[in-house]
CSV table of N, CA and C in Angstrom, one decimal:
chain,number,residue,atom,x,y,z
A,1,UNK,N,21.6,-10.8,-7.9
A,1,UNK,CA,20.8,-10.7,-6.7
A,1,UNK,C,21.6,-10.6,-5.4
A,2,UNK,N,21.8,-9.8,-4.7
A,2,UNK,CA,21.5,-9.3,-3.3
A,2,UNK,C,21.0,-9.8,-2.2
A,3,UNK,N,22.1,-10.1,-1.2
A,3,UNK,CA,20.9,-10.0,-0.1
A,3,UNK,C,21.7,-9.4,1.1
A,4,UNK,N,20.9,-8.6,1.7
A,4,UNK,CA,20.8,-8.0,3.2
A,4,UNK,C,20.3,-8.5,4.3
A,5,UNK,N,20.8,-7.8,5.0
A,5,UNK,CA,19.6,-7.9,6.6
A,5,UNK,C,19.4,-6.8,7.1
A,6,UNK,N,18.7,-6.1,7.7
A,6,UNK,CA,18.5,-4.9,8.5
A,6,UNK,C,17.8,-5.3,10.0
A,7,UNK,N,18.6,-4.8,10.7
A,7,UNK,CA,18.2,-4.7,12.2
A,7,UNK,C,17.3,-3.9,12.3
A,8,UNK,N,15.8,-4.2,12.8
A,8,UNK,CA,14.7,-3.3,12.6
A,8,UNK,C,14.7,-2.8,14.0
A,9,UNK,N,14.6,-2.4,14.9
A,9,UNK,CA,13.8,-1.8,16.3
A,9,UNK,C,12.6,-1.2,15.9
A,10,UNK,N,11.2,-2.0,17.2
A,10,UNK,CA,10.2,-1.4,17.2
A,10,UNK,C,9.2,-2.7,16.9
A,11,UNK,N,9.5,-3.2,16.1
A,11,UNK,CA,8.4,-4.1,15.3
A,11,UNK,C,8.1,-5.0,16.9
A,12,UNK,N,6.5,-5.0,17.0
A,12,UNK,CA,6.1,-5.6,18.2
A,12,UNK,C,4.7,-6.2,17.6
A,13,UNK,N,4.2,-6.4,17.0
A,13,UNK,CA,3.0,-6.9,16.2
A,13,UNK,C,3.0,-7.6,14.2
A,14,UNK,N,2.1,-8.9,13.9
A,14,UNK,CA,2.1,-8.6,13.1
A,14,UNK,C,1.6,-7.1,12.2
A,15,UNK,N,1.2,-6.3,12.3
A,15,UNK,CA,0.8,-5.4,11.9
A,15,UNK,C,2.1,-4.9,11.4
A,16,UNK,N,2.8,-4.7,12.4
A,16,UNK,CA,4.2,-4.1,12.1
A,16,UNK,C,4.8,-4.9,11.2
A,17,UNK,N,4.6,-6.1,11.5
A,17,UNK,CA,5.6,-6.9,10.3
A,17,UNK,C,4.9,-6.6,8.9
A,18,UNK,N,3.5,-6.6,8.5
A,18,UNK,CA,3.0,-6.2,7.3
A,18,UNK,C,3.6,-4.7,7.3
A,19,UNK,N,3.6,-4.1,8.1
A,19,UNK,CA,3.8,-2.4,6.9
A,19,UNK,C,5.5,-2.5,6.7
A,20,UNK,N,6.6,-3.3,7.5
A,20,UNK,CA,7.8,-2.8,6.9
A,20,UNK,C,7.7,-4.1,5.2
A,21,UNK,N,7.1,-5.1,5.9
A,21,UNK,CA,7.1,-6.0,4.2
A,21,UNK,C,6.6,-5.3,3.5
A,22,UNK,N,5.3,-4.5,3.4
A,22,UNK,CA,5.0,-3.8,2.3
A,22,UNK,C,5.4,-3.0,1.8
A,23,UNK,N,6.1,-1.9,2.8
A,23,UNK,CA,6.8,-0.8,2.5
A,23,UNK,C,8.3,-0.6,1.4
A,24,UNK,N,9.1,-2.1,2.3
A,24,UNK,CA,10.1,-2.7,1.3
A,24,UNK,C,9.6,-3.4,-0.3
A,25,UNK,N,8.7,-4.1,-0.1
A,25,UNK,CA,8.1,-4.4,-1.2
A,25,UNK,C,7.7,-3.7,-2.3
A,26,UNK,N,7.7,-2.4,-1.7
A,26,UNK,CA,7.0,-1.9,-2.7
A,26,UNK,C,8.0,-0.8,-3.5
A,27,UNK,N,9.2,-1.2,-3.4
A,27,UNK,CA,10.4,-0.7,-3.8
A,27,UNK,C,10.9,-1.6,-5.1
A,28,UNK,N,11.0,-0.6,-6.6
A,28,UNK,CA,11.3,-1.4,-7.5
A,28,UNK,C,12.9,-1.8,-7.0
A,29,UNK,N,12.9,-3.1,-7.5
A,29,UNK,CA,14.0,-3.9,-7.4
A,29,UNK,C,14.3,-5.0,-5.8
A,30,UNK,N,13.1,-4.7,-5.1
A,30,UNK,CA,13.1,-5.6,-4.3
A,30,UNK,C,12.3,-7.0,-4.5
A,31,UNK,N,12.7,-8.1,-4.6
A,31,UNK,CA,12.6,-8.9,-4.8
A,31,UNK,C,11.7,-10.5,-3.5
A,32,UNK,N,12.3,-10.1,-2.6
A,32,UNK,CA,11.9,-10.7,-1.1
A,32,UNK,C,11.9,-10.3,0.2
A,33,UNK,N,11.3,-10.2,0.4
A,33,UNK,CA,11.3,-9.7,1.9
A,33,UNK,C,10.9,-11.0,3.2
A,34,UNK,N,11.6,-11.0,4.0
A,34,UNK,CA,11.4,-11.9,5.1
A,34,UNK,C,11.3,-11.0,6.4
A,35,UNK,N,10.7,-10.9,7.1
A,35,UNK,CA,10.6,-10.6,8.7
A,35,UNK,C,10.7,-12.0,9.7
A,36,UNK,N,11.5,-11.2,10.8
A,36,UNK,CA,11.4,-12.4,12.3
A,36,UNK,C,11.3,-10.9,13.2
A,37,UNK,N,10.2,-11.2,13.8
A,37,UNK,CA,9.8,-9.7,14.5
A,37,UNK,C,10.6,-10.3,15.9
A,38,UNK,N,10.3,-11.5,16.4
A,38,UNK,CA,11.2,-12.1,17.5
A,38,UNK,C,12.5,-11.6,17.6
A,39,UNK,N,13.3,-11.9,16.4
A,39,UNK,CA,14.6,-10.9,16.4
A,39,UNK,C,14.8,-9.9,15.8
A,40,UNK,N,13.8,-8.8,15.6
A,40,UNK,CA,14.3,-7.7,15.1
A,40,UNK,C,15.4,-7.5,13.8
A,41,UNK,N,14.8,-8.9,12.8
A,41,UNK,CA,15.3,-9.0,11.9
A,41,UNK,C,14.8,-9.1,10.3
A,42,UNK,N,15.1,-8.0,9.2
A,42,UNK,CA,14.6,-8.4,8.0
A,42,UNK,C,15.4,-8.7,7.2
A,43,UNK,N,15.2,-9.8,6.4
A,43,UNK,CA,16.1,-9.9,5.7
A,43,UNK,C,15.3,-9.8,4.0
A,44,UNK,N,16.5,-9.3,3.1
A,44,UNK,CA,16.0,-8.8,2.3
A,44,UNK,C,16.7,-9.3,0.8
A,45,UNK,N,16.0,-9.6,-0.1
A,45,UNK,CA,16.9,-10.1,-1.1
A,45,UNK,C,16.1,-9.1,-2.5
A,46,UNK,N,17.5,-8.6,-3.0
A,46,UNK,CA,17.0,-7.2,-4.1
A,46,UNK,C,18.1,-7.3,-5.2
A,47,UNK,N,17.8,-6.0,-6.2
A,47,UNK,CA,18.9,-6.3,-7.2
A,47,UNK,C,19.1,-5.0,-6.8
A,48,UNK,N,20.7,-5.0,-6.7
A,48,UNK,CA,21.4,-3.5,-6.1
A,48,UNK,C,21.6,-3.1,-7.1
A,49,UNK,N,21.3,-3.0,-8.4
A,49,UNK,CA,21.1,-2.3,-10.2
A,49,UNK,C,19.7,-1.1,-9.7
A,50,UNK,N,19.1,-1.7,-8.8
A,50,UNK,CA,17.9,-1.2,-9.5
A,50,UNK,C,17.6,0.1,-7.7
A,51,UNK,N,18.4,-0.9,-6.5
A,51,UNK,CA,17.6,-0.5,-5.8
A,51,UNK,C,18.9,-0.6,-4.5
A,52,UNK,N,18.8,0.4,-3.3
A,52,UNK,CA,20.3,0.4,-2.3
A,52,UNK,C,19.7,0.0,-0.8
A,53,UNK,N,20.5,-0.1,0.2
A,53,UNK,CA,20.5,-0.4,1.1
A,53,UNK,C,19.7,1.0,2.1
A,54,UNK,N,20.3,2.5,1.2
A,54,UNK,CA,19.9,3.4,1.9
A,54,UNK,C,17.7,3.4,1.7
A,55,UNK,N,17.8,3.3,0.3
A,55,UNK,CA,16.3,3.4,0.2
A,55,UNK,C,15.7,2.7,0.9
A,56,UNK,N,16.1,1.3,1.2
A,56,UNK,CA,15.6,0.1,2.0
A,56,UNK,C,15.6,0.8,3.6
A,57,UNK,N,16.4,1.2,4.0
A,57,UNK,CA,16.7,1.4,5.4
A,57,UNK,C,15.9,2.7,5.6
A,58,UNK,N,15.5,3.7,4.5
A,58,UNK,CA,14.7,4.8,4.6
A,58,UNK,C,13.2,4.4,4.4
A,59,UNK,N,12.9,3.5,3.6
A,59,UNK,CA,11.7,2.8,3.7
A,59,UNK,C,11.1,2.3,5.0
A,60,UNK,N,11.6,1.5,5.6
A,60,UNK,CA,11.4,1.3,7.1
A,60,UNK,C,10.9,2.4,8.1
A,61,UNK,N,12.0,3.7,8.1
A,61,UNK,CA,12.1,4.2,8.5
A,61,UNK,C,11.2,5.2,8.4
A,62,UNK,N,10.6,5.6,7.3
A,62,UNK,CA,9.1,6.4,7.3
A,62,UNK,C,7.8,5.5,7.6
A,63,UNK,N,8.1,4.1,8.0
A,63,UNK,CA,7.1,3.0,9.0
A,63,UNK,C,7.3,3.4,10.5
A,64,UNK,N,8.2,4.2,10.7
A,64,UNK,CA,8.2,4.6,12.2
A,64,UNK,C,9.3,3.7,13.0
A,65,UNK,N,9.7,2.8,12.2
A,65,UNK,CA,10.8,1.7,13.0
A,65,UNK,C,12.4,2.5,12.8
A,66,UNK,N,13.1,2.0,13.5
A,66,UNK,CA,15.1,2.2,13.9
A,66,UNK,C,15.5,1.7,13.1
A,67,UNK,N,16.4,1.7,11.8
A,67,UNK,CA,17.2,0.8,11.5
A,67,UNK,C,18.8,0.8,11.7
A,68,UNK,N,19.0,-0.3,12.2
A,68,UNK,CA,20.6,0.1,12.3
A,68,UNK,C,21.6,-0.5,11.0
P,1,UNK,N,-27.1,8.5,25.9
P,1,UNK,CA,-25.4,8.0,25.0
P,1,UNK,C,-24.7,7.1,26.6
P,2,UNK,N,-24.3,5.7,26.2
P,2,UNK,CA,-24.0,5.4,26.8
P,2,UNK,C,-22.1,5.1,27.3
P,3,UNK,N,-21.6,5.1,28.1
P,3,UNK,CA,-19.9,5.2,28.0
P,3,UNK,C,-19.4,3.4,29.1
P,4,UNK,N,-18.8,3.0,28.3
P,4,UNK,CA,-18.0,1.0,28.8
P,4,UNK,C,-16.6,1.5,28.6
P,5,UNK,N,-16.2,1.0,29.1
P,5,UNK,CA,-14.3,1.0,28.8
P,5,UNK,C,-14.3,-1.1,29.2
P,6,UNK,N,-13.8,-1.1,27.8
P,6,UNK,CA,-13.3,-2.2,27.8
P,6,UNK,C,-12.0,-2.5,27.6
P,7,UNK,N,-11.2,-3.7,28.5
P,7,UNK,CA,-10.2,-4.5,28.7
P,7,UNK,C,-9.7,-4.7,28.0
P,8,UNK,N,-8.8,-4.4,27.0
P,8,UNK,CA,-7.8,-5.1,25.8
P,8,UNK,C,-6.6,-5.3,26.0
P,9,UNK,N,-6.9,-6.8,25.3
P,9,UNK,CA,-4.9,-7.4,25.8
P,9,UNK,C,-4.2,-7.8,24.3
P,10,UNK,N,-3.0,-7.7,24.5
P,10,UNK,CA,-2.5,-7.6,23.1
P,10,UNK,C,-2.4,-6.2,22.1
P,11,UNK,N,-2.6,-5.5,22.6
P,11,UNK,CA,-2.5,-4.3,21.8
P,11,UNK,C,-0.9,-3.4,21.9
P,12,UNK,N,0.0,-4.3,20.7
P,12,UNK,CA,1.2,-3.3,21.4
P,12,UNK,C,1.6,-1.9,20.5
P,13,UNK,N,0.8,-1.9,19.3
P,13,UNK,CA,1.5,-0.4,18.8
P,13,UNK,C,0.2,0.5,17.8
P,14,UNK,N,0.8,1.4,17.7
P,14,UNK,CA,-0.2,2.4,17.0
P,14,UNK,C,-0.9,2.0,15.4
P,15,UNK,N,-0.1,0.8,15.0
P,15,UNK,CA,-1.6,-0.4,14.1
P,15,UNK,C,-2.4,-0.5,14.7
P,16,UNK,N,-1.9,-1.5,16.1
P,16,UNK,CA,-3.2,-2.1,17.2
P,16,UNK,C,-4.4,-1.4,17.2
P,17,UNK,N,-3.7,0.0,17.4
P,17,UNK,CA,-4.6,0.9,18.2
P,17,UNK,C,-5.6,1.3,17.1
P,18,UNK,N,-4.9,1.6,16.0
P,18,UNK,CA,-5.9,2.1,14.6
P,18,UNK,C,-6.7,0.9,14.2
P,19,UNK,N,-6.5,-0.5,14.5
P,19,UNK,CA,-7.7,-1.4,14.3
P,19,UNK,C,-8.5,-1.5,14.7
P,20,UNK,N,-8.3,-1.4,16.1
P,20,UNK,CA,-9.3,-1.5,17.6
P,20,UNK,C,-10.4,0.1,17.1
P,21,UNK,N,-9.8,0.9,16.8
P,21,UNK,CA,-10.3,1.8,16.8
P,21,UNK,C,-11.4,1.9,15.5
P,22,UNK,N,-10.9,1.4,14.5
P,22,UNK,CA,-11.7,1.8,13.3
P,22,UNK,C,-12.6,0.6,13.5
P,23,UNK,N,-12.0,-1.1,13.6
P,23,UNK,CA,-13.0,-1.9,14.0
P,23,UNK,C,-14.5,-1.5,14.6
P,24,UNK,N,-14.1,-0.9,15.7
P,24,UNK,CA,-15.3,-0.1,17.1
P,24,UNK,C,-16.2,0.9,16.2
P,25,UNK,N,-15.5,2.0,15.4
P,25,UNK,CA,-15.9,2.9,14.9
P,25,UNK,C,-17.4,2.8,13.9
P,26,UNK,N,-16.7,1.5,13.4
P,26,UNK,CA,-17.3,1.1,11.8
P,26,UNK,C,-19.0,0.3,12.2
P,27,UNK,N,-19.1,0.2,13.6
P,27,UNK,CA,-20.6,-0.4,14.5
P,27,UNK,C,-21.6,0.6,14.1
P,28,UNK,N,-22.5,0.5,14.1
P,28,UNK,CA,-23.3,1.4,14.0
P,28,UNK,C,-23.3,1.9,15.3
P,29,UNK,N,-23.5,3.2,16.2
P,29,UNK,CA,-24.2,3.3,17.4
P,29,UNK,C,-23.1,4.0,18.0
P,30,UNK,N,-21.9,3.6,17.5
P,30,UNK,CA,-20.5,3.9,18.0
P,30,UNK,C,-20.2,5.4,17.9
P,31,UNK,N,-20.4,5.6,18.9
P,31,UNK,CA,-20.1,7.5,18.9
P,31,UNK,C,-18.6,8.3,18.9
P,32,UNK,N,-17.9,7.4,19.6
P,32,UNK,CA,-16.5,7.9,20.5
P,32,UNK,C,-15.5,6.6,20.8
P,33,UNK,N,-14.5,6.8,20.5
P,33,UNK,CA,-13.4,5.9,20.7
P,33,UNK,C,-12.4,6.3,21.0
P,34,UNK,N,-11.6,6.1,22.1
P,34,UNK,CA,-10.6,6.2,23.2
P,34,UNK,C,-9.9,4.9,22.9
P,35,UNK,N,-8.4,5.1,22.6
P,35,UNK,CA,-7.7,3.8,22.8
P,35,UNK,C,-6.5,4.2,23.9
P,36,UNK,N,-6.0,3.5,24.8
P,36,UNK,CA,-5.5,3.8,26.0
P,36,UNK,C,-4.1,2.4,25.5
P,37,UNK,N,-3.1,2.5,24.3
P,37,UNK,CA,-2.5,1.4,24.7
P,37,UNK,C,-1.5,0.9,25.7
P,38,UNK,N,-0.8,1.6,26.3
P,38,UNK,CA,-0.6,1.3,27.6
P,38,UNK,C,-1.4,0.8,28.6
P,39,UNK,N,-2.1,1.2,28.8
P,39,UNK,CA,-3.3,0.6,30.1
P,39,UNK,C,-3.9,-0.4,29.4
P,40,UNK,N,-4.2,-0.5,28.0
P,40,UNK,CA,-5.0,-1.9,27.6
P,40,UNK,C,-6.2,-1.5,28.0
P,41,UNK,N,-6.8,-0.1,27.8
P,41,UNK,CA,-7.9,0.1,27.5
P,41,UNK,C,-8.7,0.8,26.3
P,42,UNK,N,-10.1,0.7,26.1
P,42,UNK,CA,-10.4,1.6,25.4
P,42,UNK,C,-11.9,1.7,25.6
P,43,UNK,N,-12.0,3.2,25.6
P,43,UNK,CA,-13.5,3.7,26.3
P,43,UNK,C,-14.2,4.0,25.2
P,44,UNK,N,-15.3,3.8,25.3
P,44,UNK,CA,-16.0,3.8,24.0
P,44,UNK,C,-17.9,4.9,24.2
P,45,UNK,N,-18.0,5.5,23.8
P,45,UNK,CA,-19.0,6.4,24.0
P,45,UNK,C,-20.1,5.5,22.8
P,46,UNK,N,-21.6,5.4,23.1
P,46,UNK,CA,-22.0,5.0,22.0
P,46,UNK,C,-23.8,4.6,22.7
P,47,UNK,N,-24.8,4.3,21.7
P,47,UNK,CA,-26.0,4.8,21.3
P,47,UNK,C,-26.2,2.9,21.9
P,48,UNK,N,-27.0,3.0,23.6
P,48,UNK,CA,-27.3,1.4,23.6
P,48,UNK,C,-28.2,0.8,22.9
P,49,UNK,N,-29.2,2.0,22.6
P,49,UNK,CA,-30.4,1.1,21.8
P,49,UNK,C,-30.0,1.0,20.6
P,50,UNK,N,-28.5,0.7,19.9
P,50,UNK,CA,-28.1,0.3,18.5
P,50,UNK,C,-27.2,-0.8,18.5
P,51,UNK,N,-25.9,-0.3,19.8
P,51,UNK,CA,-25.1,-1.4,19.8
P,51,UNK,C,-25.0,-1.5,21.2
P,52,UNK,N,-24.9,-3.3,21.5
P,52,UNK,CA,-24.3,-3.6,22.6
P,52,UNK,C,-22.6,-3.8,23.1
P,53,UNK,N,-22.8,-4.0,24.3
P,53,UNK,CA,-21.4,-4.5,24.3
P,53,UNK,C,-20.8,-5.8,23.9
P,54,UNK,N,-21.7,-6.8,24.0
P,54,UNK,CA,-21.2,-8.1,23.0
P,54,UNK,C,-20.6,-7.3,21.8
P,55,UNK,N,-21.2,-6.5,20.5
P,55,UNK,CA,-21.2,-6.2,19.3
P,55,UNK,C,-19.6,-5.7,19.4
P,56,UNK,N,-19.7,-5.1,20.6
P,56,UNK,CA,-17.9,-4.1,20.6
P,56,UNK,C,-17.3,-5.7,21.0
P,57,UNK,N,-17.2,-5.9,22.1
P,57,UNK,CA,-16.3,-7.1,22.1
P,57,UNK,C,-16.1,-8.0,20.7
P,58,UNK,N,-16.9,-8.2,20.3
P,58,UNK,CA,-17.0,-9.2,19.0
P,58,UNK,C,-15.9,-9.1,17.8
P,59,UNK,N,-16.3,-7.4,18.3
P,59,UNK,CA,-15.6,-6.5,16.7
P,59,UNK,C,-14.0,-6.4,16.9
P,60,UNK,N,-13.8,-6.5,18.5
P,60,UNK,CA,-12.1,-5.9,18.7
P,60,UNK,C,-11.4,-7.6,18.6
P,61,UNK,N,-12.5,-8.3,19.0
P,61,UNK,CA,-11.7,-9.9,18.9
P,61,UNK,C,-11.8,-10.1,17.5
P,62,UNK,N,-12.6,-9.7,16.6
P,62,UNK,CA,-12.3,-10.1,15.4
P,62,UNK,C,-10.7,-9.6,15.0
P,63,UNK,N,-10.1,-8.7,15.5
P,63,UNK,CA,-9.4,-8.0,14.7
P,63,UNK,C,-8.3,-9.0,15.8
P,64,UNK,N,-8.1,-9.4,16.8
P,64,UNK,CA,-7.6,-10.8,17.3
P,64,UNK,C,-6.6,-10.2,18.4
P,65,UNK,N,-7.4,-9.5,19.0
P,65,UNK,CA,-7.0,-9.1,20.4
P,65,UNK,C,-7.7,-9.9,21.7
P,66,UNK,N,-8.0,-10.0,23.0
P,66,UNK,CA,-8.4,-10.7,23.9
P,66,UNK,C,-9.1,-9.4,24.5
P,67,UNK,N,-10.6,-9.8,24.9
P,67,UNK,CA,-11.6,-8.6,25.7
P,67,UNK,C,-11.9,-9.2,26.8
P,68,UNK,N,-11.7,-8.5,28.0
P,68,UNK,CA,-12.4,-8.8,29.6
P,68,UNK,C,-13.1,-8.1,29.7
């Protein structure tokens, strides 16, 4: 198991927090998702077997959010 | 057909807006829906002898925004 963080820009509502959790979530091989929309931060715990940083960071990113 | 633009606080992104909006929509009476998020408004066109404006305020606090 994996874990990451991605610097999100954008997220200003729970609303926002539910569509990047879902969106990551709903990626086989992700495992947990945490949001702190305060800091513009997700952190993410996956199995890099199954699943990458890019698809995570592209996931977000068809939610309409920045990832850096 | 009657036209209210009501006061919304808390609405920071284009979820907000699609809640407030389908919330309003889903009234019976509800003709037309304007969401303004910047200004923190949204104008609402709609049938008085069906819905009031309590009914609208009710609906956009349910979704846990603040109405003046």
């Amino acid at each position: 198991m994996e874990q990451a963080t991605l610097n999100v820009k954008g997220m200003t509502c729970g609303h926002c927090e539910k569509a990047v959790k879902s969106a990551l979530g709903e990626l086989e091989g992700v495992r947990d998702v945490e949001v702190s929309l305060k800091d513009g931060k997700v952190e993410v715990k996956y199995d890099a077997e199954k699943v990458g940083l890019g698809n995570m960071k592209e996931a977000v990113e068809d939610q309409g959010y920045d990832v850096k």
